[in-house]
Amino acid sequence: MSGKKIAKEQPDQFEFSLDNKKIIEKLLLKYPEDRKKSAVMPLLYLAQRQNNNWIPLAALRLISNILNMPYIKVYEVATFYTMYNLSPVGKYFVQVCTTTPCMIKGSGKIVDMCKKHISSKQGELNKELNSSWTEVECLGACVNAPMMQINDQYYEDLNESIAEKIFLSFKNNQLPKFGSQIGRVSSEPTNNRKTLNRNA
Ligand code: FES
């Protein structure tokens, strides 16, 4: 059983919006009649988008009905993948990568800043109720480690003080520019070298 946090307070019902119903109709056309269950991940994603970035259990029940699959199967998918939130997250939702390359480059200090400026425990909303954080596995931007994702954007080449500044900006309802925080273009070398040079 997953250790994912499930919200204690749950709405009784969940309905997809009209726009999302139209998207689901189109989406289901992509799958053969006996493979509709494969749409479970995009449907979970739509439910999460519609509901302030978290999925209530009522939405899992609805998806199991739409796809005609057992509720427990939908539950298993939703609890397996870290990208699905089953309890409310902040308007600023921080996911700190703590896998080896980021860890070696200091992700522990970014986690310390999360504990200091957001909440002492991951998965808990801060007292202003506008941000929360969690640790995640590799987000595929190891060359710019350490990094974190805030909502849909990557913040890379972090250090303790840069992370602190970003978290403090939440209080003013602001987010700094995403991408490399040291001005690096993509993942070019930090010394600005553009070609391989044996003698360099
Ligand atoms: S290890 Fe952090 S992005 Fe890959």
PDB file of C-alpha atoms in Angstrom, residues 53-147:
ATOM      1  CA  ASN A  53      -4.068  20.315  -8.319  1.00  0.00           C
ATOM      2  CA  TRP A  54      -5.393  17.421  -6.215  1.00  0.00           C
ATOM      3  CA  ILE A  55      -7.705  14.477  -6.903  1.00  0.00           C
ATOM      4  CA  PRO A  56     -10.537  13.643  -4.492  1.00  0.00           C
ATOM      5  CA  LEU A  57     -11.569  10.001  -4.048  1.00  0.00           C
ATOM      6  CA  ALA A  58     -14.940  10.828  -5.663  1.00  0.00           C
ATOM      7  CA  ALA A  59     -13.023  11.557  -8.871  1.00  0.00           C
ATOM      8  CA  LEU A  60     -11.367   8.117  -8.688  1.00  0.00           C
ATOM      9  CA  ARG A  61     -14.842   6.565  -8.370  1.00  0.00           C
ATOM     10  CA  LEU A  62     -16.111   8.585 -11.325  1.00  0.00           C
ATOM     11  CA  ILE A  63     -13.111   7.592 -13.466  1.00  0.00           C
ATOM     12  CA  SER A  64     -13.598   3.936 -12.575  1.00  0.00           C
ATOM     13  CA  ASN A  65     -17.226   4.248 -13.794  1.00  0.00           C
ATOM     14  CA  ILE A  66     -16.294   6.079 -17.001  1.00  0.00           C
ATOM     15  CA  LEU A  67     -13.625   3.517 -17.877  1.00  0.00           C
ATOM     16  CA  ASN A  68     -15.548   0.565 -16.533  1.00  0.00           C
ATOM     17  CA  MET A  69     -12.619  -0.608 -14.451  1.00  0.00           C
ATOM     18  CA  PRO A  70     -12.420  -1.591 -10.772  1.00  0.00           C
ATOM     19  CA  TYR A  71     -12.037   1.342  -8.371  1.00  0.00           C
ATOM     20  CA  ILE A  72      -9.019  -0.322  -6.755  1.00  0.00           C
ATOM     21  CA  LYS A  73      -7.178  -0.276 -10.098  1.00  0.00           C
ATOM     22  CA  VAL A  74      -7.714   3.468 -10.468  1.00  0.00           C
ATOM     23  CA  TYR A  75      -6.650   3.894  -6.840  1.00  0.00           C
ATOM     24  CA  GLU A  76      -3.481   1.875  -7.485  1.00  0.00           C
ATOM     25  CA  VAL A  77      -2.469   4.101 -10.399  1.00  0.00           C
ATOM     26  CA  ALA A  78      -3.260   7.308  -8.502  1.00  0.00           C
ATOM     27  CA  THR A  79      -1.265   6.224  -5.457  1.00  0.00           C
ATOM     28  CA  PHE A  80       1.696   4.816  -7.417  1.00  0.00           C
ATOM     29  CA  TYR A  81       2.732   7.923  -9.368  1.00  0.00           C
ATOM     30  CA  THR A  82       4.044  10.935  -7.461  1.00  0.00           C
ATOM     31  CA  MET A  83       2.558  13.356  -9.992  1.00  0.00           C
ATOM     32  CA  TYR A  84      -0.942  12.676  -8.678  1.00  0.00           C
ATOM     33  CA  ASN A  85      -1.847  14.496  -5.475  1.00  0.00           C
ATOM     34  CA  LEU A  86      -4.563  12.967  -3.345  1.00  0.00           C
ATOM     35  CA  SER A  87      -4.676  15.770  -0.806  1.00  0.00           C
ATOM     36  CA  PRO A  88      -4.693  19.556  -1.246  1.00  0.00           C
ATOM     37  CA  VAL A  89      -1.395  21.189  -2.202  1.00  0.00           C
ATOM     38  CA  GLY A  90      -0.427  24.841  -2.090  1.00  0.00           C
ATOM     39  CA  LYS A  91      -0.972  27.361  -4.853  1.00  0.00           C
ATOM     40  CA  TYR A  92       2.810  27.145  -4.988  1.00  0.00           C
ATOM     41  CA  PHE A  93       3.573  23.450  -5.013  1.00  0.00           C
ATOM     42  CA  VAL A  94       7.278  22.690  -4.660  1.00  0.00           C
ATOM     43  CA  GLN A  95       8.744  19.324  -5.655  1.00  0.00           C
ATOM     44  CA  VAL A  96      12.391  19.009  -4.684  1.00  0.00           C
ATOM     45  CA  CYS A  97      14.448  16.381  -6.460  1.00  0.00           C
ATOM     46  CA  THR A  98      16.536  14.456  -3.932  1.00  0.00           C
ATOM     47  CA  THR A  99      17.905  11.717  -6.191  1.00  0.00           C
ATOM     48  CA  THR A 100      21.686  11.145  -6.215  1.00  0.00           C
ATOM     49  CA  PRO A 101      22.986  13.915  -8.602  1.00  0.00           C
ATOM     50  CA  CYS A 102      20.812  16.537  -6.906  1.00  0.00           C
ATOM     51  CA  MET A 103      21.689  15.122  -3.493  1.00  0.00           C
ATOM     52  CA  ILE A 104      25.427  15.352  -4.226  1.00  0.00           C
ATOM     53  CA  LYS A 105      24.945  18.954  -5.366  1.00  0.00           C
ATOM     54  CA  GLY A 106      23.126  19.945  -2.173  1.00  0.00           C
ATOM     55  CA  SER A 107      19.413  19.158  -2.426  1.00  0.00           C
ATOM     56  CA  GLY A 108      19.462  18.493   1.339  1.00  0.00           C
ATOM     57  CA  LYS A 109      19.912  22.238   1.871  1.00  0.00           C
ATOM     58  CA  ILE A 110      16.952  22.986  -0.419  1.00  0.00           C
ATOM     59  CA  VAL A 111      14.870  20.590   1.688  1.00  0.00           C
ATOM     60  CA  ASP A 112      16.044  22.442   4.832  1.00  0.00           C
ATOM     61  CA  MET A 113      14.810  25.705   3.277  1.00  0.00           C
ATOM     62  CA  CYS A 114      11.445  24.083   2.509  1.00  0.00           C
ATOM     63  CA  LYS A 115      11.179  23.053   6.158  1.00  0.00           C
ATOM     64  CA  LYS A 116      12.139  26.543   7.311  1.00  0.00           C
ATOM     65  CA  HIS A 117       9.974  28.628   4.971  1.00  0.00           C
ATOM     66  CA  ILE A 118       7.086  26.375   3.932  1.00  0.00           C
ATOM     67  CA  SER A 119       6.306  23.655   6.435  1.00  0.00           C
ATOM     68  CA  SER A 120       8.301  21.422   8.765  1.00  0.00           C
ATOM     69  CA  LYS A 121       6.715  18.358   7.151  1.00  0.00           C
ATOM     70  CA  GLN A 122       6.370  17.534   3.491  1.00  0.00           C
ATOM     71  CA  GLY A 123       2.820  17.254   2.188  1.00  0.00           C
ATOM     72  CA  GLU A 124       1.528  19.864   4.642  1.00  0.00           C
ATOM     73  CA  LEU A 125       0.251  23.294   3.688  1.00  0.00           C
ATOM     74  CA  ASN A 126       2.074  26.263   5.234  1.00  0.00           C
ATOM     75  CA  LYS A 127       0.196  28.447   7.670  1.00  0.00           C
ATOM     76  CA  GLU A 128      -0.798  30.978   4.992  1.00  0.00           C
ATOM     77  CA  LEU A 129      -2.217  27.956   3.081  1.00  0.00           C
ATOM     78  CA  ASN A 130      -0.535  29.030  -0.146  1.00  0.00           C
ATOM     79  CA  SER A 131       2.384  26.610  -0.457  1.00  0.00           C
ATOM     80  CA  SER A 132       3.454  23.062   0.230  1.00  0.00           C
ATOM     81  CA  TRP A 133       6.407  20.889  -0.692  1.00  0.00           C
ATOM     82  CA  THR A 134       7.426  17.312  -1.252  1.00  0.00           C
ATOM     83  CA  GLU A 135      10.522  15.312  -2.130  1.00  0.00           C
ATOM     84  CA  VAL A 136      10.502  13.539  -5.491  1.00  0.00           C
ATOM     85  CA  GLU A 137      12.743  11.263  -7.491  1.00  0.00           C
ATOM     86  CA  CYS A 138      14.771  12.425 -10.513  1.00  0.00           C
ATOM     87  CA  LEU A 139      12.922  14.995 -12.629  1.00  0.00           C
ATOM     88  CA  GLY A 140      15.296  14.576 -15.563  1.00  0.00           C
ATOM     89  CA  ALA A 141      17.230  17.829 -15.195  1.00  0.00           C
ATOM     90  CA  CYS A 142      20.254  16.348 -13.411  1.00  0.00           C
ATOM     91  CA  VAL A 143      22.746  18.412 -15.450  1.00  0.00           C
ATOM     92  CA  ASN A 144      21.370  21.500 -13.751  1.00  0.00           C
ATOM     93  CA  ALA A 145      21.315  20.021 -10.261  1.00  0.00           C
ATOM     94  CA  PRO A 146      20.152  20.746  -7.708  1.00  0.00           C
ATOM     95  CA  MET A 147      16.720  21.575  -8.993  1.00  0.00           C
TER      96      MET A 147
END
